[in-house]
Coordinates of C-alpha atoms in Angstrom, one line a residue:
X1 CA -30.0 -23.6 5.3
X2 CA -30.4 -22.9 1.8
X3 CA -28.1 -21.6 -0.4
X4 CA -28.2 -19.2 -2.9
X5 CA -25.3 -17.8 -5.9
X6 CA -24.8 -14.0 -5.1
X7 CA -22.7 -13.5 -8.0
X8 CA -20.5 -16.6 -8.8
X9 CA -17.7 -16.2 -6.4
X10 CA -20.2 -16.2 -3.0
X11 CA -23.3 -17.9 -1.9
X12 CA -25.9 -16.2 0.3
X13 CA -28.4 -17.9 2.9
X14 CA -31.5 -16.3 4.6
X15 CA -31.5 -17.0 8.4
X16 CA -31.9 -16.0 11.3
X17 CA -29.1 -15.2 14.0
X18 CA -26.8 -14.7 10.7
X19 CA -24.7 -12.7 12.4
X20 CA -23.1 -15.9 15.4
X21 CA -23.5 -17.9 12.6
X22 CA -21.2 -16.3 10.5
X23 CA -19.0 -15.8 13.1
X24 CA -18.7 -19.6 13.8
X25 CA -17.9 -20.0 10.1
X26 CA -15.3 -17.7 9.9
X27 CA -13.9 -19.9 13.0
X28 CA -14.3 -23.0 11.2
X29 CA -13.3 -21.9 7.6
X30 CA -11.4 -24.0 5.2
X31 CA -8.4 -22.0 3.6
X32 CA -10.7 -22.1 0.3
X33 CA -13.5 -19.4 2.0
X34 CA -12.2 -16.0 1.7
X35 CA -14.8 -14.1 4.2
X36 CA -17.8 -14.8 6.1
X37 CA -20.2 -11.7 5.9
X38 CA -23.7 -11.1 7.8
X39 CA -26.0 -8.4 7.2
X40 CA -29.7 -8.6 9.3
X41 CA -31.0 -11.8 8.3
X42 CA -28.5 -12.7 5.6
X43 CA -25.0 -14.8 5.1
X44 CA -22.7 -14.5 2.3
X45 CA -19.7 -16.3 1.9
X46 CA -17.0 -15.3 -0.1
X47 CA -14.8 -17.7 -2.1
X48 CA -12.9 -17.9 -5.7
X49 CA -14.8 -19.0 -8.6
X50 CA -12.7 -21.6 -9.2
X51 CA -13.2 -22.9 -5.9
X52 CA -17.0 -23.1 -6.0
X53 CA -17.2 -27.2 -5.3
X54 CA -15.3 -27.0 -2.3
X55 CA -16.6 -24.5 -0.6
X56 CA -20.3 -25.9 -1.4
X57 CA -19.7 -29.3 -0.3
X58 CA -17.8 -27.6 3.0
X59 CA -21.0 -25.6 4.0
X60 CA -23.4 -29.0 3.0
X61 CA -21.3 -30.8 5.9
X62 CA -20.7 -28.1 8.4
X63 CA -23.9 -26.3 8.2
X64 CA -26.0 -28.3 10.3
X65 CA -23.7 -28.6 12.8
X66 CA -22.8 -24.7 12.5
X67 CA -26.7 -23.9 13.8
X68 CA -26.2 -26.2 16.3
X69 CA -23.3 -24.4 18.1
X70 CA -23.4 -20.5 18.1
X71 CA -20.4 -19.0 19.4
X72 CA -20.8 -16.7 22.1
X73 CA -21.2 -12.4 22.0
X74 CA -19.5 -10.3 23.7
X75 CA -21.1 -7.1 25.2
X76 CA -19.5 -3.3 24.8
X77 CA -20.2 -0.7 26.8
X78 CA -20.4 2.5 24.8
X79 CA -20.0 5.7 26.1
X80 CA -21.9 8.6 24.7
X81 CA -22.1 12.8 25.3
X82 CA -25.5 13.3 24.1
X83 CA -26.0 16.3 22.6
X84 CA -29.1 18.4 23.5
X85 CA -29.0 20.8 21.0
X86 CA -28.6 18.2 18.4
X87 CA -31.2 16.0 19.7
X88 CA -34.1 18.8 19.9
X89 CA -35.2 18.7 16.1
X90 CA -35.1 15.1 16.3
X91 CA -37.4 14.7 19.7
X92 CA -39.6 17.6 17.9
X93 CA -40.3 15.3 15.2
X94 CA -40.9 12.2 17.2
X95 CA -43.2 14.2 19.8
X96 CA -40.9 13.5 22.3
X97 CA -38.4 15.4 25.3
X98 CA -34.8 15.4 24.6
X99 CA -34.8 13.1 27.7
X100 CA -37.0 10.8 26.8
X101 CA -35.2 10.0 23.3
X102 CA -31.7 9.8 25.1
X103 CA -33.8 7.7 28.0
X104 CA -35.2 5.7 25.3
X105 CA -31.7 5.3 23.4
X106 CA -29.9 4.0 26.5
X107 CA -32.4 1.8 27.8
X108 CA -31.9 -0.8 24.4
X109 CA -29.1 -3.3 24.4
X110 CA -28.3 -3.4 21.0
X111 CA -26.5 -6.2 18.7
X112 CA -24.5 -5.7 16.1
X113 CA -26.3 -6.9 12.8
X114 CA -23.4 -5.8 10.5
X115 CA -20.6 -4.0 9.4
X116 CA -20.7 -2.0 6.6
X117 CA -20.4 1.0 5.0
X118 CA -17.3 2.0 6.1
X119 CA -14.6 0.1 8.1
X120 CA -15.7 -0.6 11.6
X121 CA -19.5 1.0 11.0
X122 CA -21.8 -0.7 12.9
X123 CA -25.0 -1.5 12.0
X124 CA -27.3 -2.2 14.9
X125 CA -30.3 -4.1 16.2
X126 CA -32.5 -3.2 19.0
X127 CA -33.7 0.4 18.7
X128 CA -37.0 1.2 20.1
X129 CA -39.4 1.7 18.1
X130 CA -40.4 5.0 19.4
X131 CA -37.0 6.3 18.0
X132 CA -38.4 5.0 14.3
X133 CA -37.3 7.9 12.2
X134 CA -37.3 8.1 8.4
X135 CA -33.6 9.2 7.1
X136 CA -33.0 12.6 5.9
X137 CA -34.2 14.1 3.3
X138 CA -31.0 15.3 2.1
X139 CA -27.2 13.5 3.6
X140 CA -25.6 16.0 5.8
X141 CA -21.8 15.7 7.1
X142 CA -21.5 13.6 10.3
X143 CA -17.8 13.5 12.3
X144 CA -16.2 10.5 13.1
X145 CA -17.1 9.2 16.6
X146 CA -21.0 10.3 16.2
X147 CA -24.0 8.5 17.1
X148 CA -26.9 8.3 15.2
X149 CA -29.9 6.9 14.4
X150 CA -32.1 6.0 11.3
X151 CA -35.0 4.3 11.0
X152 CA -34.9 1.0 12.9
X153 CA -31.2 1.2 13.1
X154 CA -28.5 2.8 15.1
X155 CA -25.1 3.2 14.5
X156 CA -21.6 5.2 15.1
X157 CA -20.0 6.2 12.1
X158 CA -15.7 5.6 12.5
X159 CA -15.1 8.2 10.3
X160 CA -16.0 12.0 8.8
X161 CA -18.6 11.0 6.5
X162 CA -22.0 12.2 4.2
X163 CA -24.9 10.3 5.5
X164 CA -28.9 11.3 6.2
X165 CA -29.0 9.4 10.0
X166 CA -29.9 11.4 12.8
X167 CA -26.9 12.6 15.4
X168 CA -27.6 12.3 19.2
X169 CA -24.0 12.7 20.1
X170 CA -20.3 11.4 20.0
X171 CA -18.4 9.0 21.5
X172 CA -14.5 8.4 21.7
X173 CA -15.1 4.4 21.5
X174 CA -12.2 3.4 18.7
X175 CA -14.4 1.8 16.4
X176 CA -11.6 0.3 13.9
X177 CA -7.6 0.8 13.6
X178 CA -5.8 -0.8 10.8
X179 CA -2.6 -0.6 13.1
X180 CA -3.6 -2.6 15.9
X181 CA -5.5 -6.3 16.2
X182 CA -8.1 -6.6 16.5
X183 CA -8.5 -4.4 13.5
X184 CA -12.3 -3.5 15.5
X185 CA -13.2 -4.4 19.0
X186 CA -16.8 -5.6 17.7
X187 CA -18.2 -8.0 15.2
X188 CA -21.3 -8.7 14.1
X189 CA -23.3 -10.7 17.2
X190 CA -21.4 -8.4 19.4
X191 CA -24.3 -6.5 21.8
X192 CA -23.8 -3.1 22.5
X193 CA -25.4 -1.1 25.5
X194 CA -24.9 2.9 25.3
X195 CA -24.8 4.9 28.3
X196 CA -24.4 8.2 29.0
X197 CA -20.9 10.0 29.5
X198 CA -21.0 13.1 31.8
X199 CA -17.5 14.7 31.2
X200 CA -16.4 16.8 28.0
X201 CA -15.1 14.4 25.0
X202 CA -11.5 15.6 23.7
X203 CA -12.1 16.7 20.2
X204 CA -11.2 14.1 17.6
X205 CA -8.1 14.9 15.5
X206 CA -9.2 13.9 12.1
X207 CA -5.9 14.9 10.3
X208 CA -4.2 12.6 8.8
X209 CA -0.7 11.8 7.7
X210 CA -1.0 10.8 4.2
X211 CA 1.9 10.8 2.9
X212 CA 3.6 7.8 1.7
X213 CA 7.3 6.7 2.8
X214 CA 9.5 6.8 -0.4
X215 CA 12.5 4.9 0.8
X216 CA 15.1 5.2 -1.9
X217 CA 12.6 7.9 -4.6
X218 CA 12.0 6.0 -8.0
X219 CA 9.7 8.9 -9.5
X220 CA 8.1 11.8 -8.9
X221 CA 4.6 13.1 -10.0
X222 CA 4.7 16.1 -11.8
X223 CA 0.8 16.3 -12.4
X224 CA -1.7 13.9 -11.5
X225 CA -5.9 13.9 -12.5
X226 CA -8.3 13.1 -9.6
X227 CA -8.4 9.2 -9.3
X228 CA -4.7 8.6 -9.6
X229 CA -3.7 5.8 -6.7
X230 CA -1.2 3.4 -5.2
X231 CA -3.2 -0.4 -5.9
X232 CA -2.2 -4.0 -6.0
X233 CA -5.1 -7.2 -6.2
X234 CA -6.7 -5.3 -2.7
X235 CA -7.1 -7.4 1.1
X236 CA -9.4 -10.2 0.8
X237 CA -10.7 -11.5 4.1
X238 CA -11.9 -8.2 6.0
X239 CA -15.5 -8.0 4.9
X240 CA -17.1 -8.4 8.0
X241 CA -15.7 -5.5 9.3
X242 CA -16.8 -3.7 6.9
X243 CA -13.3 -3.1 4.5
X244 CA -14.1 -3.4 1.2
X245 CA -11.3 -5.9 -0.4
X246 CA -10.8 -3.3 -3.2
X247 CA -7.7 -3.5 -5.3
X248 CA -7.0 -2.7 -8.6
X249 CA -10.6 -2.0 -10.4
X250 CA -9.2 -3.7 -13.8
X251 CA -7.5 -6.6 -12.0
X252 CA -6.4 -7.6 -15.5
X253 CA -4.9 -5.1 -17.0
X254 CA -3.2 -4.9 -13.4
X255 CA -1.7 -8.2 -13.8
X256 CA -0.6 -7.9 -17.7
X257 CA 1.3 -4.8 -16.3
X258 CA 3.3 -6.2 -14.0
X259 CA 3.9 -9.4 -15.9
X260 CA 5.6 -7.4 -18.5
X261 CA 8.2 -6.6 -16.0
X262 CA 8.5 -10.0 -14.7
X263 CA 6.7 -9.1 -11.1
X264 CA 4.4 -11.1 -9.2
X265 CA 0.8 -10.0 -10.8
X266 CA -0.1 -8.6 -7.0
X267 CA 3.0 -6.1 -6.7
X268 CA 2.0 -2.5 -6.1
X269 CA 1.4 -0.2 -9.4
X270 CA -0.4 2.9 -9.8
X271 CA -3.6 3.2 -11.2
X272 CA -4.9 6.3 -13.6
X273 CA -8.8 6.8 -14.2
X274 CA -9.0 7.8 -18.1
X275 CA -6.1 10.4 -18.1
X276 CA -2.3 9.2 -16.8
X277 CA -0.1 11.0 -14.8
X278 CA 2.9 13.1 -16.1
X279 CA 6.2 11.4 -14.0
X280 CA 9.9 12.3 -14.0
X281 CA 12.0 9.2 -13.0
X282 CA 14.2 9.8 -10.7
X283 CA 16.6 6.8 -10.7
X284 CA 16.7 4.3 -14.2
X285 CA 14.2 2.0 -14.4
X286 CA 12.1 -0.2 -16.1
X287 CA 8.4 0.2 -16.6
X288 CA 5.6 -0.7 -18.6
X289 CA 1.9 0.6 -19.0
X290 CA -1.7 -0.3 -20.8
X291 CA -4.7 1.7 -20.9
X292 CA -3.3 4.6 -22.9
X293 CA -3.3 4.6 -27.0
X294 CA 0.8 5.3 -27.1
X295 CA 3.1 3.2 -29.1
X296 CA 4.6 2.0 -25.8
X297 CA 1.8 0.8 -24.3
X298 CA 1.6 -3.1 -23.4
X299 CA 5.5 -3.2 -24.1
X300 CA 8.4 -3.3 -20.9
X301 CA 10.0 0.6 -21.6
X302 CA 13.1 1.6 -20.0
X303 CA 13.9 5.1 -18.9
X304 CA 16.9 6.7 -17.2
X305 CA 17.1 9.0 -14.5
X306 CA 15.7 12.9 -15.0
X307 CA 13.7 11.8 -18.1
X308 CA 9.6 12.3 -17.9
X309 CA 6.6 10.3 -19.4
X310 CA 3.8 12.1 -20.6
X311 CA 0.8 10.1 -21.0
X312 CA -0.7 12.1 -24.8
X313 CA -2.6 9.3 -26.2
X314 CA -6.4 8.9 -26.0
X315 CA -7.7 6.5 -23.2
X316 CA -8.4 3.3 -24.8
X317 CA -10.0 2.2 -21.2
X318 CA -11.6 3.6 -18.4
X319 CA -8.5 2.8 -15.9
X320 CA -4.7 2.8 -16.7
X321 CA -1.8 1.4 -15.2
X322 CA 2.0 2.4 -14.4
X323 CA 4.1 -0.3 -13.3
X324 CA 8.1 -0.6 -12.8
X325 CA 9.9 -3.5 -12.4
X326 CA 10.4 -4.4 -8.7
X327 CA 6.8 -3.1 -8.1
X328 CA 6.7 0.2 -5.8
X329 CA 7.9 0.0 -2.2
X330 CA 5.0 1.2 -0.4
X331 CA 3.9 0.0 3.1
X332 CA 1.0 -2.4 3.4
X333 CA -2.0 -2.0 5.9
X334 CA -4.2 -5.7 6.1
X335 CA -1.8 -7.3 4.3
X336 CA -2.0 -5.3 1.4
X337 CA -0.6 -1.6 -0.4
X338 CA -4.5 -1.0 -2.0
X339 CA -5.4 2.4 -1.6
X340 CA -9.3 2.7 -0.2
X341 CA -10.4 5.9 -1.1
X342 CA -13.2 6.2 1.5
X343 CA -12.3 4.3 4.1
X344 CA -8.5 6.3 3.6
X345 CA -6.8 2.9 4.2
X346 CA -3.6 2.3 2.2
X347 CA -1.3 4.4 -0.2
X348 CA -3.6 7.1 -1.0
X349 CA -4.6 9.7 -4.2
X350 CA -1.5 10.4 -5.4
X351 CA -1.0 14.2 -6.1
X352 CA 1.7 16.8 -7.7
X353 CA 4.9 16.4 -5.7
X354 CA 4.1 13.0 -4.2
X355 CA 7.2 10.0 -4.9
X356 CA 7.5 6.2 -4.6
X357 CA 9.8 3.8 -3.8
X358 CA 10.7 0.7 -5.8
X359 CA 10.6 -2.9 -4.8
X360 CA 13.7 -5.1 -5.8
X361 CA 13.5 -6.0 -9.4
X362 CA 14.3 -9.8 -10.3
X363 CA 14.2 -9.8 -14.0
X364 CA 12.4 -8.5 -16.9
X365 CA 11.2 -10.2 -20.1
X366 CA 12.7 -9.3 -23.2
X367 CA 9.6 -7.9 -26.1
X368 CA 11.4 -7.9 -29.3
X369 CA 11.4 -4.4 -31.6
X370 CA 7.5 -3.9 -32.1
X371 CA 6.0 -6.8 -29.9
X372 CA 3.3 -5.4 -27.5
X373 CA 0.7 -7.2 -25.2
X374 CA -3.1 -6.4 -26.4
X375 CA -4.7 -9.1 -23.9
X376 CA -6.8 -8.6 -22.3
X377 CA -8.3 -6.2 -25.2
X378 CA -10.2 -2.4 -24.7
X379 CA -13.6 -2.0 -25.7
X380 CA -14.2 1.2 -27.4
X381 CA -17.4 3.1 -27.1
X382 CA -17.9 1.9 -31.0
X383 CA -18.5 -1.7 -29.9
X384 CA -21.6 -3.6 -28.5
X385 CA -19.9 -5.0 -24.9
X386 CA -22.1 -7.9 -24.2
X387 CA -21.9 -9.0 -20.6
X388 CA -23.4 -12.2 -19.4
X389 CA -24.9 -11.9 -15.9
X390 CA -26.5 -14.0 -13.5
X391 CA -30.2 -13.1 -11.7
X392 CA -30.3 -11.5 -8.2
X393 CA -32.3 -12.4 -5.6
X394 CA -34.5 -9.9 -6.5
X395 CA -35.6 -10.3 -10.2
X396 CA -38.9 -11.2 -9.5
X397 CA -39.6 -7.8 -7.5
X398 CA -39.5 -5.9 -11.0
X399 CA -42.5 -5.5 -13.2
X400 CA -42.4 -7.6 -16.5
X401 CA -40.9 -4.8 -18.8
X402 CA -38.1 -4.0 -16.8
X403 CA -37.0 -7.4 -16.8
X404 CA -37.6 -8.0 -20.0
X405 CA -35.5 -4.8 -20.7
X406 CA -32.8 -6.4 -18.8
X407 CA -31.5 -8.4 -21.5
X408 CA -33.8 -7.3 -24.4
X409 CA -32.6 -3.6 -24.5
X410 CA -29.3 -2.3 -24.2
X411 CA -28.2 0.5 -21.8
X412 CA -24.6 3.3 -22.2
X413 CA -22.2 3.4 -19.1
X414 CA -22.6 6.4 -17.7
X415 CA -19.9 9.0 -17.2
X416 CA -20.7 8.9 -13.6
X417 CA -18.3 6.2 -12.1
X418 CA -15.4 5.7 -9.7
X419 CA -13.5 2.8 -8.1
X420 CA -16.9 1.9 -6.5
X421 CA -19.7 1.8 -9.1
X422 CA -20.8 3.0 -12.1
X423 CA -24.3 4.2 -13.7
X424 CA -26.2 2.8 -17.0
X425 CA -28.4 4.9 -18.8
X426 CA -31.0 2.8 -20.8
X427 CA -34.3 1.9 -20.0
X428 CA -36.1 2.5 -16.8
X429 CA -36.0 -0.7 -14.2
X430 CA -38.9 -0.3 -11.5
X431 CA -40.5 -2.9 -9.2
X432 CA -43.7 -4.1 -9.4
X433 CA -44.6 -2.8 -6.0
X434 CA -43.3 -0.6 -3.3
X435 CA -40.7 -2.3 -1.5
X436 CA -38.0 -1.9 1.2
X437 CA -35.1 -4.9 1.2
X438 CA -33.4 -5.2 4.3
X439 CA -29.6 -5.0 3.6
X440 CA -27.8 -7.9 2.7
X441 CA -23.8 -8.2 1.3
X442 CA -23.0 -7.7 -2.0
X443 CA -20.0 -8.1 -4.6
X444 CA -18.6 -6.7 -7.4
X445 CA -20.2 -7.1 -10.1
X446 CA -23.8 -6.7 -8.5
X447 CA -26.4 -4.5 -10.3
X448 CA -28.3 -2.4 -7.9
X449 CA -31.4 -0.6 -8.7
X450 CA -32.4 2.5 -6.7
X451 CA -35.8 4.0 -6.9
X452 CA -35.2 6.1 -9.7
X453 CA -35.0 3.1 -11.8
X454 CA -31.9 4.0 -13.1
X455 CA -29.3 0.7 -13.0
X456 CA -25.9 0.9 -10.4
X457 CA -23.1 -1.9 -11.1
X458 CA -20.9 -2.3 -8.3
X459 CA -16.9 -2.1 -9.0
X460 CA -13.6 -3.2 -7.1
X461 CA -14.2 -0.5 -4.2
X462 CA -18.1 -1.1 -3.6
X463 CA -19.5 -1.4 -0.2
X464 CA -19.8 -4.5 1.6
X465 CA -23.5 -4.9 2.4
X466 CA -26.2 -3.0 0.7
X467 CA -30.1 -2.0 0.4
X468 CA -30.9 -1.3 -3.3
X469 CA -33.1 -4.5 -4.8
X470 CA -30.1 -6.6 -6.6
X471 CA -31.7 -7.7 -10.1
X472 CA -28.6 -9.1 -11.7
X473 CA -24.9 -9.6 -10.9
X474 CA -22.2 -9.3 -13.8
X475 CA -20.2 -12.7 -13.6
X476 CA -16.5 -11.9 -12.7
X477 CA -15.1 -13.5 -15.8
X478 CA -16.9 -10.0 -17.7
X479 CA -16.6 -7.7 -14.9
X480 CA -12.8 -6.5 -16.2
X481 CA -14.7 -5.9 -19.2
X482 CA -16.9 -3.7 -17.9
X483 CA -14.8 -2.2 -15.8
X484 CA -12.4 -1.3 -19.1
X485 CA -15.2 0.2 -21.2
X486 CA -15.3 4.0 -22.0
X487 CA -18.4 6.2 -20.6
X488 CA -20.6 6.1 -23.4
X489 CA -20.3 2.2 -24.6
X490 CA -22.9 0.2 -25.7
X491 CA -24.0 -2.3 -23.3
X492 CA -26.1 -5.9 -23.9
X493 CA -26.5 -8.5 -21.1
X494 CA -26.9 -12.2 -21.4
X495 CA -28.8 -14.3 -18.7
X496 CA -26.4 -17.4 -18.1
X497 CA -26.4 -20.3 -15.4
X498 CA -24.3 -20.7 -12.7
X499 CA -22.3 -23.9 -14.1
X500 CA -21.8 -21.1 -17.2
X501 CA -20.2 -18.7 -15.0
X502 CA -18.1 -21.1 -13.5
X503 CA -16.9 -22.3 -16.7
X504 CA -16.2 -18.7 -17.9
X505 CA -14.3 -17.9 -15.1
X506 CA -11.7 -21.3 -16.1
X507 CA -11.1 -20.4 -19.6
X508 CA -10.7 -16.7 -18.3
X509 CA -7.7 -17.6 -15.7
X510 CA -6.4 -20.0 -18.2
X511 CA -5.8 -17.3 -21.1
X512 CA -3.8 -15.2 -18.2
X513 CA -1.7 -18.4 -17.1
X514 CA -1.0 -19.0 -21.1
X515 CA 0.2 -14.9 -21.3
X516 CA 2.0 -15.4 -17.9
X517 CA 3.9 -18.7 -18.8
X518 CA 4.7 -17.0 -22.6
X519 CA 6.3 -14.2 -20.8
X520 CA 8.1 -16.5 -18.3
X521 CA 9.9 -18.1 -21.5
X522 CA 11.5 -14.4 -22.4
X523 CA 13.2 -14.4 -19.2
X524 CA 16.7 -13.5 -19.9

């Protein structure tokens, strides 16, 4: 089994029956390996950068030993109420009765190649191939609970969502629940077998209770701008079901935030995308922001009860953060208070009216009159951001030009981004050829390329596997960076090894344990 660097902080292998093997991994994993994901005929697994040795001489002396024993499958029997109506533009198109495609969909037993796209979405295996059917032109809405189909694939999508697959019908098998282990009764290797369910399905209630237990009210929000959410450092370890470990997008500025006040750099803050939320405290407190150009930025602040903050200054990065000393008290779901905009797993967008809870403080450094934090530093649209990267696995599909352009021309982020990617404008990246790539994981910090050419980096909230051609990956000691910068910045990126990344990644912790153990010395 070779090995291959998806990004720095994971290593990917092409093989076959990925999916048991991963599985066995995941049984056999040494504390240092964070996730084993599968995805067709690909593994990925997920580690820190800093512990890139021992996980790589881990899989050198389990690997052989891992193909040797494959755990076991387990089958689920899926229930379905096909839909005739649904199905007749679909068997139309395939030349087909409605009875033959649902004949042809339940004769299949399926496996489970991934899971992906959403918690508990399951990629699978096993369709016949006279259900072959190209996507949709155009992504349509699909309910939770439907099954679908879509080119050689089938699947049942857990939750409401936009997608171009072809419906057949629903089913009220729970796919994933973030209360209840196990968090999804299948994994990839799993088979499935679908068969046909005669009575009328109850119809799914997809309201949800989002609101978020206060306990004893901090603040309130008075207004809030689209993007404003509950995060902490996300929940590591649930890849393979398909939940994204997500977390705060700038997991830097995150951590300078909450050291200021002396809390543990994961405790739960808010995050703001370019414009901050207006707040009226609601009890006195202790707080401290970055990501706004304010004179109290980077500095602990305290405020007593019934007084507001207004957030004025200009956005000197792309995401912000609001932290109090105590952290906020907000329940955790997987181990973790991250809010998951699509997958609508933790806190959630936090909107006019909403209020939090704080944690218990401990103590607070003491900043003398004037003394702020600037680390970890904003770029401003200005400034050439140079961003060293390391090849994907698919470099060599693009022509010469377009990877020469890679690293010889420069490219703008794009106003178009959210928690889980952003665009570049620039020069044009296209293949040499015509190709489909069969999905395989991913990580922030990978650069996708669709067929418009036009270049897609993947941030904190990104999907878990996925099917553009990967011609570079931003290593995570720059990826804060990049997440920081202001739509319109100039970007540059640098080709480095993998020893370079490594290395980059060291020197990037060890600056944040200097600031940490600096701060620790103005305990009172």
């Amino acid at each position: 089994m070779t090995w291959l660097p998806l990004g720095n902080g994971a290593l990917l292998a092409q093989v076959e029956g990925a999916a048991r093997l991963a599985r066995k991994l995941r049984e056999e994993a040494i504390p240092e390996c964070l996730d084993v994901v599968s995805s067709y005929h690909h593994l990925a697994v997920y580690f820190s950068p800093a512990d890139y040795d021992v996980v790589r001489a881990w899989l050198a002396e389990t690997g052989p030993s891992i193909e040797e024993g494959v755990a076991n499958s387990r089958t689920h029997h899926v229930l379905v109420k096909y839909d005739r109506k649904m199905i007749q533009p679909l068997a139309d198109a395939l030349e087909l009765s409605v009875d033959e495609v649902i004949s042809l969909h339940q004769s299949a037993r399926y496996t489970v190649a991934a899971m992906g796209f959403s918690p508990g979405f399951p990629y699978l295996e096993g369709l016949p191939k006279e259900l072959f059917v190209p996507r949709r032109d155009l992504p349509v809405r699909i309910p939770a609970g439907t099954v679908a189909i879509a080119g050689e694939q089938a699947g049942i999508y857990p939750t409401d969502s936009f997608g171009g697959w072809h419906a057949l019908g629903t089913t009220r098998f729970s796919l994933f629940d973030a209360e209840r282990f196990p968090y999804s009764p299948m994994e990839p290797g799993d088979e499935i077998v679908f068969e046909a369910e005669d009575s009328p399905l109850r119809e799914a209630n997809l309201s949800e209770d989002d609101s978020i237990p206060a306990g004893h009210p901090v603040l309130e929000i008075i207004s809030s701008a689209t993007g404003t959410t509950v995060q902490d450092l996300g929940r590591p370890g649930f890849r393979h079901l398909g939940v994204t470990s997500g977390g705060a997008a700038d997991w830097e500025s995150a951590m300078v935030a909450n050291l200021l006040l002396g809390n543990e750099v994961g405790a739960p803050l808010i995050e703001f995308c370019l414009q901050g939320p207006e707040v009226t405290f609601l009890r006195d407190v202790t707080m401290a922001f970055v990501g706004i150009d304010h004179p109290g930025a980077g500095s602990p602040q305290r405020y007593r009860a019934g007084e507001t903050l207004q957030f004025r200054g200009r956005p000197t990065s792309s995401y912000g953060y609001l932290a109090i000393a105590g952290g906020f008290d907000v329940p955790e779901i997987l181990g973790s208070a991250s809010t998951d905009v699509r997958a609508g797993l933790g806190g959630r967008v936090l909107r006019v009216g909403d209020s939090l809870g704080q944690g218990e403080a401990v103590s607070q450094p003491i900043l003398g009159p004037g003394q702020r934090v600037l680390w970890p530093g904003q770029p401003t649209k200005e400034r050439l951001l140079t961003l060293r990267v390391l090849l994907g696995l698919q470099e060599e599909w693009f022509d010469e030009d377009s990877r020469e352009s890679l690293t010889a021309g420069s490219f703008l982020k794009s106003a178009q981004f959210d928690r889980t990617g952003a665009r570049l404008e620039g020069p044009s990246l296209m293949l040499e050829e015509a190709r489909e790539l069969t999905s395989q994981p991913v990580v922030p910090g990978t650069i996708q390329v669709p067929p418009s050419g036009e270049p897609i980096v993947l941030t904190a909230e990104c999907q878990t596997i996925g099917g553009y051609p990967v011609i570079a990956h931003i290593i995570s000691a720059d990826l804060p960076a990049f997440t920081r910068a202001l739509p319109g910045t100039q970007i540059r990126f640098q080709k480095v090894t993998l020893e370079e990344a490594l290395e980059a990644d060291r020197l990037r912790k060890r600056e944040l344990a200097f600031l940490k153990t600096g701060l620790q010395l103005l305990l009172p």
